[in-house]
Amino acid sequence: MRIDILTALPDYVERVVGLTVVRRAKGKVELHVHDLGAYAEGHYKQIDDYPYGGGAGMVLKPEPIFTCIEALGDTPDEIIYLSPDGEPLTQALANTLSLKKHIVLLAGHYKGVDHRVREALVTREVSVGDYVLSGGELPALLVVDAVVRLIPGVLGDAQSALEDSFQDGLLGAPAYTRPASFRGLEVPEVLCSGNHNSIAEWREEVRQQRTRERRPDLWQQYVARVQT
Ligand code: SAM
């Protein structure tokens, strides 16, 4: 898979991306970080300008973004703009994106990007939550992490990702490790029993119970799905 990130803060993205799961994805993911400033025109390489109609804040200009995307050469499967008013980043969306060959992530800044970029270039808009951050870099990095860890061979144990929260609509089961008894706190007996069927049943029960209690919205969707 190839991922291109377009940003006004390339150093920041490059520094953080090296600390994410991407470092384990060598040979499976090709990641390129593009400095929008390098595609800007004029002496000052300006990437932002005042909004038409007035108002506070600057807007990212369209030219550097168009030029940068055109310079990529091929047509990406998705050009994703990170935006608070986009579709929520969910595990289902991460699964979908992990099957793509080439995705582009565009990080906004200030008031966002000139709307013509969204109309003419962007194929999908993704939000990481109902709050506003100052830039799209962290949201882009969240997408990269959520997607890359699903690519076969990136995680040491592929089964681990399949058992994560949200993967099948339920929250994950609690995990314990040794010692079995610690300061009077005990690991549930069934997990030490060696009986794989009983362990699987226990985990399923606990996952359902936690989903019912913590995320009634997910629980309703899960029940509706298993009933059909
Ligand atoms: N004016 C925009 C609005 O009201 O929706 C907010 C702009 S925000 C200050 C600057 C940039 O941060 C956005 O262009 C976007 O790329 C990114 N951003 C902020 N919050 C985000 C979120 N919840 N999800 C995804 N991207 C976000």
Short mmCIF file of C-alpha atoms and ligand atoms in Angstrom, two decimals:
data_model
loop_
_atom_site.label_atom_id
_atom_site.label_comp_id
_atom_site.label_asym_id
_atom_site.label_seq_id
_atom_site.Cartn_x
_atom_site.Cartn_y
_atom_site.Cartn_z
CA MET A 1 0.00 0.00 0.00
CA ARG A 2 1.08 3.56 -0.69
CA ILE A 3 0.07 6.46 1.56
CA ASP A 4 0.79 10.11 0.78
CA ILE A 5 0.27 12.78 3.44
CA LEU A 6 -0.03 16.42 2.30
CA THR A 7 0.70 18.83 5.11
CA ALA A 8 1.95 22.28 6.05
CA LEU A 9 3.96 20.63 8.85
CA PRO A 10 6.02 17.85 7.21
CA ASP A 11 8.66 17.69 9.98
CA TYR A 12 6.03 17.10 12.61
CA VAL A 13 4.36 14.32 10.62
CA GLU A 14 7.65 12.64 9.73
CA ARG A 15 8.82 12.67 13.33
CA VAL A 16 5.63 11.16 14.69
CA VAL A 17 5.02 8.68 11.91
CA GLY A 18 8.34 7.00 12.71
CA LEU A 19 7.01 6.24 16.20
CA THR A 20 3.80 4.61 14.98
CA VAL A 21 3.03 1.13 13.73
CA VAL A 22 4.38 2.23 10.32
CA ARG A 23 7.92 1.43 11.45
CA ARG A 24 6.89 -2.23 11.63
CA ALA A 25 5.36 -2.12 8.18
CA LYS A 26 8.57 -2.01 6.14
CA GLY A 27 8.05 -3.45 2.69
CA LYS A 28 4.27 -3.43 3.11
CA VAL A 29 3.62 0.30 3.27
CA GLU A 30 5.30 3.06 1.32
CA LEU A 31 4.70 6.37 3.06
CA HIS A 32 5.46 9.78 1.55
CA VAL A 33 5.10 13.09 3.36
CA HIS A 34 4.68 16.17 1.15
CA ASP A 35 5.37 19.72 2.24
CA LEU A 36 2.63 21.90 0.75
CA GLY A 37 5.03 24.84 0.94
CA ALA A 38 7.23 23.16 -1.68
CA TYR A 39 4.35 23.35 -4.18
CA ALA A 40 3.45 26.97 -3.49
CA GLU A 41 4.02 29.68 -6.06
CA GLY A 42 5.69 33.09 -5.76
CA HIS A 43 8.63 34.40 -3.84
CA TYR A 44 7.06 33.83 -0.42
CA LYS A 45 5.74 30.33 -1.18
CA GLN A 46 2.48 31.31 0.44
CA ILE A 47 0.12 28.40 1.10
CA ASP A 48 -2.71 30.33 2.78
CA ASP A 49 -4.68 33.51 2.19
CA TYR A 50 -7.54 35.58 3.60
CA PRO A 51 -11.07 34.23 3.19
CA TYR A 52 -13.32 35.74 0.54
CA GLY A 53 -16.22 37.48 2.22
CA GLY A 54 -14.08 38.40 5.23
CA GLY A 55 -14.01 36.84 8.67
CA ALA A 56 -11.35 35.49 10.99
CA GLY A 57 -8.70 32.96 10.04
CA MET A 58 -6.79 32.02 6.93
CA VAL A 59 -7.66 29.42 4.28
CA LEU A 60 -5.28 26.97 2.57
CA LYS A 61 -4.92 27.97 -1.07
CA PRO A 62 -5.98 25.54 -3.80
CA GLU A 63 -2.93 25.78 -6.12
CA PRO A 64 -0.32 23.98 -3.94
CA ILE A 65 -2.78 21.17 -3.20
CA PHE A 66 -3.77 20.65 -6.85
CA THR A 67 -0.11 20.81 -7.98
CA CYS A 68 1.03 18.37 -5.31
CA ILE A 69 -1.69 15.83 -6.12
CA GLU A 70 -1.06 16.14 -9.86
CA ALA A 71 2.65 15.54 -9.22
CA LEU A 72 1.88 12.17 -7.61
CA GLY A 73 1.61 10.75 -11.11
CA ASP A 74 -1.10 8.13 -10.80
CA THR A 75 -4.74 8.33 -9.70
CA PRO A 76 -5.02 7.37 -6.02
CA ASP A 77 -7.90 5.16 -4.87
CA GLU A 78 -8.91 7.78 -2.31
CA ILE A 79 -8.03 11.41 -1.66
CA ILE A 80 -9.12 11.95 1.93
CA TYR A 81 -9.53 15.35 3.53
CA LEU A 82 -9.44 15.26 7.32
CA SER A 83 -12.29 17.43 8.53
CA PRO A 84 -14.53 17.74 11.60
CA ASP A 85 -17.59 17.55 9.33
CA GLY A 86 -16.48 14.34 7.59
CA GLU A 87 -17.69 10.77 8.14
CA PRO A 88 -16.52 9.36 11.49
CA LEU A 89 -13.33 7.30 11.52
CA THR A 90 -14.55 3.85 12.53
CA GLN A 91 -13.05 0.38 12.49
CA ALA A 92 -15.27 -0.41 9.49
CA LEU A 93 -13.78 2.53 7.59
CA ALA A 94 -10.25 1.50 8.62
CA ASN A 95 -10.97 -2.00 7.28
CA THR A 96 -12.20 -0.54 3.98
CA LEU A 97 -9.17 1.72 3.60
CA SER A 98 -6.73 -1.09 4.46
CA LEU A 99 -7.81 -2.84 1.24
CA LYS A 100 -6.87 0.14 -0.96
CA LYS A 101 -3.62 0.30 -2.90
CA HIS A 102 -3.04 4.05 -2.70
CA ILE A 103 -4.57 6.64 -0.40
CA VAL A 104 -3.80 10.34 -0.02
CA LEU A 105 -4.44 12.17 3.26
CA LEU A 106 -4.81 15.93 3.17
CA ALA A 107 -4.31 17.74 6.48
CA GLY A 108 -6.06 21.09 6.73
CA HIS A 109 -5.07 24.10 8.81
CA TYR A 110 -6.46 27.44 9.97
CA LYS A 111 -10.09 27.62 8.75
CA GLY A 112 -9.49 24.65 6.46
CA VAL A 113 -8.87 24.31 2.70
CA ASP A 114 -10.39 26.29 -0.15
CA HIS A 115 -13.70 24.53 -0.78
CA ARG A 116 -12.88 23.91 -4.47
CA VAL A 117 -10.29 21.37 -3.33
CA ARG A 118 -13.04 19.46 -1.56
CA GLU A 119 -15.38 19.69 -4.53
CA ALA A 120 -12.92 18.83 -7.29
CA LEU A 121 -10.27 16.58 -5.75
CA VAL A 122 -11.36 15.00 -2.51
CA THR A 123 -13.12 11.61 -2.70
CA ARG A 124 -13.83 11.19 1.02
CA GLU A 125 -13.85 13.37 4.13
CA VAL A 126 -13.04 11.83 7.50
CA SER A 127 -13.52 13.15 11.03
CA VAL A 128 -11.75 11.78 14.11
CA GLY A 129 -14.43 13.04 16.48
CA ASP A 130 -16.83 15.80 17.37
CA TYR A 131 -14.21 18.30 18.46
CA VAL A 132 -11.97 20.69 16.57
CA LEU A 133 -8.20 20.35 16.44
CA SER A 134 -5.90 23.01 15.08
CA GLY A 135 -4.63 20.91 12.19
CA GLY A 136 -5.29 17.71 10.25
CA GLU A 137 -1.89 16.16 11.05
CA LEU A 138 -2.96 14.20 14.14
CA PRO A 139 -6.17 13.04 12.42
CA ALA A 140 -4.11 11.88 9.40
CA LEU A 141 -1.75 10.00 11.72
CA LEU A 142 -4.72 8.35 13.43
CA VAL A 143 -5.98 7.14 10.05
CA VAL A 144 -2.51 5.84 9.14
CA ASP A 145 -2.20 3.92 12.41
CA ALA A 146 -5.72 2.46 12.31
CA VAL A 147 -5.27 1.36 8.68
CA VAL A 148 -1.66 0.15 8.64
CA ARG A 149 -2.06 -2.24 11.58
CA LEU A 150 -4.75 -4.07 9.58
CA ILE A 151 -2.46 -4.80 6.64
CA PRO A 152 -1.53 -8.50 6.73
CA GLY A 153 1.94 -9.06 8.17
CA VAL A 154 2.23 -5.73 9.98
CA LEU A 155 1.15 -7.01 13.40
CA GLY A 156 3.10 -9.95 14.77
CA ASP A 157 -0.15 -11.85 15.40
CA ALA A 158 -2.89 -11.20 12.82
CA GLN A 159 -5.48 -12.82 15.12
CA SER A 160 -4.89 -10.02 17.62
CA ALA A 161 -6.42 -7.36 15.33
CA LEU A 162 -9.42 -9.59 14.63
CA GLU A 163 -10.17 -9.78 18.37
CA ASP A 164 -9.99 -6.02 18.91
CA SER A 165 -12.91 -3.84 19.90
CA PHE A 166 -15.29 -2.93 17.04
CA GLN A 167 -13.91 -5.51 14.62
CA ASP A 168 -17.09 -7.60 14.86
CA GLY A 169 -19.29 -4.91 16.41
CA LEU A 170 -18.50 -5.70 20.07
CA LEU A 171 -16.00 -4.20 22.51
CA GLY A 172 -12.92 -6.32 23.24
CA ALA A 173 -12.54 -8.73 26.17
CA PRO A 174 -10.41 -7.76 29.19
CA ALA A 175 -6.82 -9.07 29.11
CA TYR A 176 -4.73 -10.41 32.00
CA THR A 177 -1.17 -11.67 32.33
CA ARG A 178 0.93 -13.29 35.06
CA PRO A 179 0.90 -13.42 38.04
CA ALA A 180 -2.52 -15.07 38.46
CA SER A 181 -2.77 -13.58 41.94
CA PHE A 182 -1.47 -10.08 42.69
CA ARG A 183 -2.12 -8.19 45.93
CA GLY A 184 -5.33 -10.08 46.41
CA LEU A 185 -6.50 -9.33 42.86
CA GLU A 186 -7.25 -12.56 41.01
CA VAL A 187 -7.34 -13.44 37.33
CA PRO A 188 -10.75 -15.02 36.47
CA GLU A 189 -10.37 -18.75 37.09
CA VAL A 190 -11.63 -19.80 33.67
CA LEU A 191 -8.70 -18.06 31.92
CA CYS A 192 -6.24 -20.32 33.80
CA SER A 193 -8.28 -23.48 33.14
CA GLY A 194 -6.70 -24.37 29.80
CA ASN A 195 -10.22 -25.16 28.47
CA HIS A 196 -10.34 -23.24 25.18
CA ASN A 197 -14.10 -23.62 24.70
CA SER A 198 -14.88 -22.28 28.18
CA ILE A 199 -12.43 -19.41 27.68
CA ALA A 200 -14.00 -18.47 24.32
CA GLU A 201 -17.49 -18.61 25.88
CA TRP A 202 -16.42 -16.45 28.83
CA ARG A 203 -14.81 -13.87 26.56
CA GLU A 204 -17.88 -13.69 24.34
CA GLU A 205 -20.17 -13.24 27.38
CA VAL A 206 -17.98 -10.50 28.85
CA ARG A 207 -17.69 -8.72 25.49
CA GLN A 208 -21.46 -8.70 25.12
CA GLN A 209 -21.99 -7.50 28.68
CA ARG A 210 -19.44 -4.68 28.36
CA THR A 211 -20.88 -3.57 25.03
CA ARG A 212 -24.43 -3.54 26.49
CA GLU A 213 -23.30 -1.48 29.48
CA ARG A 214 -20.77 0.87 27.87
CA ARG A 215 -22.02 1.33 24.33
CA PRO A 216 -25.76 0.74 24.05
CA ASP A 217 -25.63 2.28 20.55
CA LEU A 218 -23.21 -0.43 19.35
CA TRP A 219 -25.16 -3.12 21.19
CA GLN A 220 -28.37 -2.23 19.37
CA GLN A 221 -26.59 -2.39 16.00
CA TYR A 222 -25.02 -5.73 16.95
CA VAL A 223 -28.35 -7.24 18.03
CA ALA A 224 -30.05 -6.00 14.86
CA ARG A 225 -27.28 -7.55 12.75
CA VAL A 226 -27.26 -10.97 14.41
CA GLN A 227 -31.07 -11.12 14.21
CA THR A 228 -31.13 -10.67 10.43
N1 SAM B 1 -13.28 25.58 10.18
C1 SAM B 1 -13.29 24.17 10.33
C2 SAM B 1 -14.65 23.71 10.78
O1 SAM B 1 -15.35 24.47 11.42
O2 SAM B 1 -15.01 22.55 10.51
C3 SAM B 1 -12.24 23.72 11.35
C4 SAM B 1 -10.85 23.92 10.89
S1 SAM B 1 -9.68 23.22 11.99
C5 SAM B 1 -9.29 24.53 13.03
C6 SAM B 1 -8.23 23.06 11.00
C7 SAM B 1 -8.02 21.70 10.37
O3 SAM B 1 -7.84 20.72 11.37
C8 SAM B 1 -9.14 21.18 9.50
O4 SAM B 1 -9.04 21.70 8.20
C9 SAM B 1 -8.92 19.69 9.55
O5 SAM B 1 -8.00 19.25 8.56
C10 SAM B 1 -8.31 19.46 10.92
N2 SAM B 1 -9.27 18.97 11.92
C11 SAM B 1 -9.67 19.62 13.03
N3 SAM B 1 -10.52 18.90 13.75
C12 SAM B 1 -10.67 17.72 13.10
C13 SAM B 1 -11.44 16.54 13.33
N4 SAM B 1 -12.24 16.42 14.39
N5 SAM B 1 -11.34 15.52 12.45
C14 SAM B 1 -10.55 15.63 11.36
N6 SAM B 1 -9.81 16.73 11.07
C15 SAM B 1 -9.86 17.76 11.92
#
